[in-house]
Coordinates of C-alpha atoms in Angstrom, one line a residue:
X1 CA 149.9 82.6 101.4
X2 CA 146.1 81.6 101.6
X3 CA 144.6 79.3 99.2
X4 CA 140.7 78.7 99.6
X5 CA 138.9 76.1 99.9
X6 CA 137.5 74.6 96.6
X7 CA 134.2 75.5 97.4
X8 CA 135.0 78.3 98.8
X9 CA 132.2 81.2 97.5
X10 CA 132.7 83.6 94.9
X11 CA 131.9 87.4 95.4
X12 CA 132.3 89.7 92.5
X13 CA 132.3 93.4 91.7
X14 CA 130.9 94.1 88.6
X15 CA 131.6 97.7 86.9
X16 CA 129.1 97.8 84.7
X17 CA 131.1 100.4 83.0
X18 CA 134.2 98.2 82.2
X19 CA 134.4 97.0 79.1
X20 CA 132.2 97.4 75.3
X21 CA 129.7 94.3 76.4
X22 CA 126.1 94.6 77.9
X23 CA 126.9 94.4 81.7
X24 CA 123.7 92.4 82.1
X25 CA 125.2 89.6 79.8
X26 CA 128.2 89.7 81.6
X27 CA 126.7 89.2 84.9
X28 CA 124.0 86.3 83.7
X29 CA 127.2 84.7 82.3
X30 CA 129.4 85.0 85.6
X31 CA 126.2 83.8 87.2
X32 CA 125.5 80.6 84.8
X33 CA 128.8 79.3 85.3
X34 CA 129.2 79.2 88.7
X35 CA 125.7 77.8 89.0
X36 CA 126.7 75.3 86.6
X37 CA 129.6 74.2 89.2
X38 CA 127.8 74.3 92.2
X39 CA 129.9 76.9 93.6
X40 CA 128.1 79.5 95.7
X41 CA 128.3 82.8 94.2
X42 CA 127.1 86.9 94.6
X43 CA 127.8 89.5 91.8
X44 CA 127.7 93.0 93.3
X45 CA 127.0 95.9 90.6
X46 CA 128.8 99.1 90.8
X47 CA 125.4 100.8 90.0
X48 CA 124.8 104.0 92.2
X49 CA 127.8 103.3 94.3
X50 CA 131.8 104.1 93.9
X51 CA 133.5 100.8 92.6
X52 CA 135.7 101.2 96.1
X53 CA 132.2 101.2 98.4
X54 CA 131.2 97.7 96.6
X55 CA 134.5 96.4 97.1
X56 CA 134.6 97.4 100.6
X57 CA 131.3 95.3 101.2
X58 CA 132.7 92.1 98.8
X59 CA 135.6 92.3 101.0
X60 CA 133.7 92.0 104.3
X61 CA 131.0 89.4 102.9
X62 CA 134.2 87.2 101.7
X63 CA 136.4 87.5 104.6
X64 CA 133.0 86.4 107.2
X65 CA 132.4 83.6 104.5
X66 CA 136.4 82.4 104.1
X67 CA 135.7 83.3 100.6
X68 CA 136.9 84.7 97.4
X69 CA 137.1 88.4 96.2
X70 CA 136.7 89.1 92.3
X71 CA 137.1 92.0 90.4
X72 CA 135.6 92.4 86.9
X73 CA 136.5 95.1 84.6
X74 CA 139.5 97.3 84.1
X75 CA 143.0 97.7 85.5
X76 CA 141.0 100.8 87.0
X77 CA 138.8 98.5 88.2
X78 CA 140.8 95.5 89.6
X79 CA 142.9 98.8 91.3
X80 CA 139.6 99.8 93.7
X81 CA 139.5 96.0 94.6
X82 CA 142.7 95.4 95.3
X83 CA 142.8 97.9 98.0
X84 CA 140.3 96.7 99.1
X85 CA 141.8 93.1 99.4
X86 CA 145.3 93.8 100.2
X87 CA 145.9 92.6 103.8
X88 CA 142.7 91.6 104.4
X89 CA 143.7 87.5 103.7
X90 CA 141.1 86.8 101.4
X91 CA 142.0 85.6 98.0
X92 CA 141.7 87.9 95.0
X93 CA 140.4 86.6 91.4
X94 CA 140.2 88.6 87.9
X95 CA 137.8 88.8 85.2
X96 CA 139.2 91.3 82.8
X97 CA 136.7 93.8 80.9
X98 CA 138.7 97.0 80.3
X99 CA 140.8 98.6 77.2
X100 CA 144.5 97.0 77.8
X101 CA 144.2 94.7 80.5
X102 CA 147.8 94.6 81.1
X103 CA 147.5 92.9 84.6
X104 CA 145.1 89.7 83.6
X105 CA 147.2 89.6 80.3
X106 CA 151.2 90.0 82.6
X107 CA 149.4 86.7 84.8
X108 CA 147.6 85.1 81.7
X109 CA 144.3 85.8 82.6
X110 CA 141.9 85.2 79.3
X111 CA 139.8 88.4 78.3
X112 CA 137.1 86.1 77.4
X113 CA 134.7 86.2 80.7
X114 CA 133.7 82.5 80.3
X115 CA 137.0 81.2 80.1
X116 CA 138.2 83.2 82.6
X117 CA 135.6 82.7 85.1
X118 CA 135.6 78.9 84.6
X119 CA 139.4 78.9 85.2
X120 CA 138.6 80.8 88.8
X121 CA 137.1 77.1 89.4
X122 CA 140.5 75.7 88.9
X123 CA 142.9 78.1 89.3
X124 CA 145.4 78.7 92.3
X125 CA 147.1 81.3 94.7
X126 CA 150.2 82.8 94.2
X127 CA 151.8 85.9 95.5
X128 CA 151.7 88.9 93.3
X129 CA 153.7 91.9 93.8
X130 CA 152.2 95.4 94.2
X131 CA 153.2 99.0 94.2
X132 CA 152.2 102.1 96.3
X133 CA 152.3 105.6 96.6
X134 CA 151.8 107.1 100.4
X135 CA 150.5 103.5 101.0
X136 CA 148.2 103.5 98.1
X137 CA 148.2 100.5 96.0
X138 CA 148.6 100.0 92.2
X139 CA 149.0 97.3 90.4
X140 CA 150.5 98.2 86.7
X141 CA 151.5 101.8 86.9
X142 CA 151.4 105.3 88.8
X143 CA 152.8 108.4 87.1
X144 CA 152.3 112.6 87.8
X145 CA 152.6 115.2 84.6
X146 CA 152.0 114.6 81.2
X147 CA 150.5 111.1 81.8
X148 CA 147.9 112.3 84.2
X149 CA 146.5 114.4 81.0
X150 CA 147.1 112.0 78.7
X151 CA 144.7 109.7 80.7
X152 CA 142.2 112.4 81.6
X153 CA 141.8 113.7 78.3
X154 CA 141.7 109.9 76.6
X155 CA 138.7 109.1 79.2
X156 CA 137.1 112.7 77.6
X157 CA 137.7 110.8 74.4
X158 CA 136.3 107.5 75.0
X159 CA 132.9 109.0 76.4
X160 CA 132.3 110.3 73.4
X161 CA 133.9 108.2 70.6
X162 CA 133.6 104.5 72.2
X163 CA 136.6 102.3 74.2
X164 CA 138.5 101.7 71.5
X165 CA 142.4 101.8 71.1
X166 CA 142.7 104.2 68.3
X167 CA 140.6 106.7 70.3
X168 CA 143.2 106.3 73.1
X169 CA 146.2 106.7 70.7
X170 CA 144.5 109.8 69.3
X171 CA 143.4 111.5 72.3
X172 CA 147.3 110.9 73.3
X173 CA 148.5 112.5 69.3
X174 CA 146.0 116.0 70.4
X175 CA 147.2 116.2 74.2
X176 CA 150.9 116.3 73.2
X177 CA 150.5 118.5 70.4
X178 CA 148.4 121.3 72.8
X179 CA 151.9 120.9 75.0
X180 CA 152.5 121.0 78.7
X181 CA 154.8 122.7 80.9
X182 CA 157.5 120.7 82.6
X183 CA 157.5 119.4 86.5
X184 CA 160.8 120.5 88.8
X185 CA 160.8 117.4 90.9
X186 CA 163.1 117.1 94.0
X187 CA 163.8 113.4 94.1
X188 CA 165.5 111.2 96.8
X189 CA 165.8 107.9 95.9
X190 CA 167.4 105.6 98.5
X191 CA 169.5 108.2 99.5
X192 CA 170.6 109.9 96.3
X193 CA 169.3 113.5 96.6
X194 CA 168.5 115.3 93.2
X195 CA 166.7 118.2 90.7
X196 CA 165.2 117.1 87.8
X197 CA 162.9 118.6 85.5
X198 CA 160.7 116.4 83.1
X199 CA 157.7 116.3 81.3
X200 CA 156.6 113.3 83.4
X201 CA 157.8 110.6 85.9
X202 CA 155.7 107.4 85.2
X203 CA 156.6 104.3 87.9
X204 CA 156.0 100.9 86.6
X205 CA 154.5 97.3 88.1
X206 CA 154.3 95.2 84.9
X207 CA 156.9 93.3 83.0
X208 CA 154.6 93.4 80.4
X209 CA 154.1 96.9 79.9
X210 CA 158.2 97.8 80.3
X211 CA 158.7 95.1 77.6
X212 CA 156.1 96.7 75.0
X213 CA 157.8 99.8 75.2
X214 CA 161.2 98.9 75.5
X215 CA 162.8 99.4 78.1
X216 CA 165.8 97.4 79.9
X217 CA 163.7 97.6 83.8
X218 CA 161.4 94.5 82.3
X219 CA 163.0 91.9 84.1
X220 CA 163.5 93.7 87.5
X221 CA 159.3 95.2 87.0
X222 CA 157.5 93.2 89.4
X223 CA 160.0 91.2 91.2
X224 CA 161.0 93.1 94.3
X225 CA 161.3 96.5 92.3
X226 CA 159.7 99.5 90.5
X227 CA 160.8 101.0 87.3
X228 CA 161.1 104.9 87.4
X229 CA 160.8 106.3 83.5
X230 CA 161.5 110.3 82.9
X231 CA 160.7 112.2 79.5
X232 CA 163.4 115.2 79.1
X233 CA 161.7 118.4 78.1
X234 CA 161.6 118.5 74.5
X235 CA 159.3 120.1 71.2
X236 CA 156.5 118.5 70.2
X237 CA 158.1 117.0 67.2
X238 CA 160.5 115.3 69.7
X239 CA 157.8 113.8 71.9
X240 CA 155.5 112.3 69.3
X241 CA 158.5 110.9 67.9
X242 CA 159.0 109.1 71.3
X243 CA 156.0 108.0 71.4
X244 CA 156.3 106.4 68.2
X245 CA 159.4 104.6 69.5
X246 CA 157.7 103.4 72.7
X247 CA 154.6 102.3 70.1
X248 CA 157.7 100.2 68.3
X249 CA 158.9 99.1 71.4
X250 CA 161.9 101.2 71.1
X251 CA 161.3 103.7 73.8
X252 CA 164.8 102.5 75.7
X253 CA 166.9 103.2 72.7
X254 CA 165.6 107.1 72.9
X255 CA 168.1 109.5 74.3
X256 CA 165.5 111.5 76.1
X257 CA 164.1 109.3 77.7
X258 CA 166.1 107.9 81.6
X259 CA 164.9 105.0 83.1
X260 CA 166.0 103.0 86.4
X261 CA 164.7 100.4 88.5
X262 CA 164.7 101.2 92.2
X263 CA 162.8 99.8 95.5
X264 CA 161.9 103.2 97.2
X265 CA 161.7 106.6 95.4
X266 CA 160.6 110.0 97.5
X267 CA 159.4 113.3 95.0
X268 CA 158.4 116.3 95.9
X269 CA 157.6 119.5 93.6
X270 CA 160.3 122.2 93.8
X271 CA 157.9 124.6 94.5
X272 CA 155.9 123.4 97.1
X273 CA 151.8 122.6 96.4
X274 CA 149.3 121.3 98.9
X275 CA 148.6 118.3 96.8
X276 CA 149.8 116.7 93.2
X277 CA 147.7 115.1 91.1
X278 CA 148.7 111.2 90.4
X279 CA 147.5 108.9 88.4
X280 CA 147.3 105.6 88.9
X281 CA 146.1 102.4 87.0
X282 CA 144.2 104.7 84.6
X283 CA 142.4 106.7 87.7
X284 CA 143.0 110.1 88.8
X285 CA 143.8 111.0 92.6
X286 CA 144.8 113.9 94.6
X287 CA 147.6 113.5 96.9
X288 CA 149.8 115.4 98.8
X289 CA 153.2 115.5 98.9
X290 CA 156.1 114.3 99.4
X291 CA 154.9 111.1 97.4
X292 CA 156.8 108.1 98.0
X293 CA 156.8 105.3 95.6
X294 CA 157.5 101.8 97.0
X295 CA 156.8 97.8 96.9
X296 CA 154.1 97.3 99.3
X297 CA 154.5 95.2 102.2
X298 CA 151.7 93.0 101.1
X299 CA 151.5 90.8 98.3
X300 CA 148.2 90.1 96.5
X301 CA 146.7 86.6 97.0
X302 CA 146.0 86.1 93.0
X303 CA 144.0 83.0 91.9
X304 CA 146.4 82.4 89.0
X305 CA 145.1 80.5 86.2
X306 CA 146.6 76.7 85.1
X307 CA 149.0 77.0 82.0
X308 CA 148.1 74.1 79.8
X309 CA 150.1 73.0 76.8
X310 CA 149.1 75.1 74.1
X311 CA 146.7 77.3 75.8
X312 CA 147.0 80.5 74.0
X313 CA 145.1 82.4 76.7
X314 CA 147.5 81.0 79.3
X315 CA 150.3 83.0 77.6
X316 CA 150.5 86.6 77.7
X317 CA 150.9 88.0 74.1

């Protein structure tokens, strides 16, 4: 695994809309800190240009420089990066902005900026596992059917009402209670060929996430496996009442809910579609099937914060 050289230069991709903060601050206080350490540095703003296009060109600028690849704002964010990054062998840094932040809170990134950029000064590589679908990378999750709306219509939500969590948790109450129609999935997974019908399969990446909601995978999430999650078909009742057991962190106790950990998982719609929609790290993608779900062969080069003795943002809550 590469680790840089400690003056090794920082370049960073900005999504200005990551976040509830005045981007501007956020870059003038990137900017200060690094000046302050004497550590080369470029912030690149995803202004007029698709967060994967800026990452594309932080990529190339850090890979001629033998330097250091950071991603500020959300896990939808840090996901465009990423695939930029991954394989490349440049190191990968994170300066969480968005809603949740599961992946800088699963490696105990601090959702302060200033803290976490001045632990980028300090802070080490160390292999982190990813997941893909058809060789696409994600980081915390990828799912198809009712999540994909539940994410589509919670972005619809936060345009209009602000990035806060209760908007997300009642954009989520209105999308189940319209309903959805069921997926009939074909599913081969490592060789065990099967039907199923549910109203969504949602793959996990993060030990973190599993844990909040419950379910047994946790330990496996992350560490050389996936974690496959199913929702029977049920009434509406039924599924805000799971969704109040995965709020309580109960969602493994439910018996409508199947969950298993796997390494390679192959689905395909039972009636056949020229592409699926898939979401993935809270973005929305178009992909045709089959989709295979998998570890990728590449681990990310994270710059992993130092856990010091009673450093609360060290510690994943």
């Amino acid at each position: 695994m590469i680790q840089p050289a400690r003056d090794a230069p920082f370049f960073v991709v900005l999504n200005p809309g990551s976040g509830r903060g005045d981007p501007d601050e956020t870059r003038a206080l990137i900017e200060r800190v690094f000046t302050e350490a004497g550590r080369e540095h470029q912030v690149l703003m995803c202004k007029d240009r698709p967060v994967s296009q800026v990452a594309a060109q932080a990529v190339d600028l850090a890979c001629a420089r033998q330097g250091i690849v950071v991603a500020a704002g959300g896990d939808g964010t840090i996901n465009a990066v990423v695939n930029a990054v991954l394989g490349r062998g440049c190191a990968f840094g994170v300066l969480p902005q968005g809603t949740f932040n599961y992946f800088g809170r699963t490696h105990g990134i601090s959702a302060d900026t200033e803290i976490a950029t001045r632990a980028l000064l300090e802070s080490s590589v160390e292999p982190v596992q990813v997941g893909q679908v058809n060789g696409r990378a994600f980081i915390v999750n990828a799912s198809l059917g009712l999540y994909p709306q539940l994410l589509e219509d919670r972005e619809a939500y936060k345009q209009r009402y602000g990035r806060h969590r209760v908007v997300a948790l009642w954009s989520a109450v209105v999308t189940v209670v319209r309903g959805h129609r069921p997926l009939r999935l074909l599913m081969n997974c490592e060789g065990e060929q099967r039907k199923v019908r549910t109203l969504t399969l949602f793959v996990g990446n993060n030990p973190l996430q599993m844990a909040q909601i419950g379910l047994p995978e946790a330990p496996v999430t992350g560490a050389g496996q996936l974690a496959a999650v199913m929702l029977r078909p049920v009434s509406t009742f039924q599924l805000l009442k799971l969704m109040l057991q995965g709020a309580l962190g109960r969602l493994g106790e439910a018996e409508d809910v199947r969950s298993f950990a796997f390494e390679e998982l192959a689905v395909r719609p039972a009636t056949p579609r020229r592409k699926v929609r898939v979401a993935m790290d809270g973005e929305l993608f178009e992909m045709r099937p089959p989709l295979v779900f998998s570890v990728s062969p590449h681990a990310l080069p994270l710059l992993k914060p130092r856990a010091l003795p009673g450093d609360a943002a060290a510690t994943p809550p």
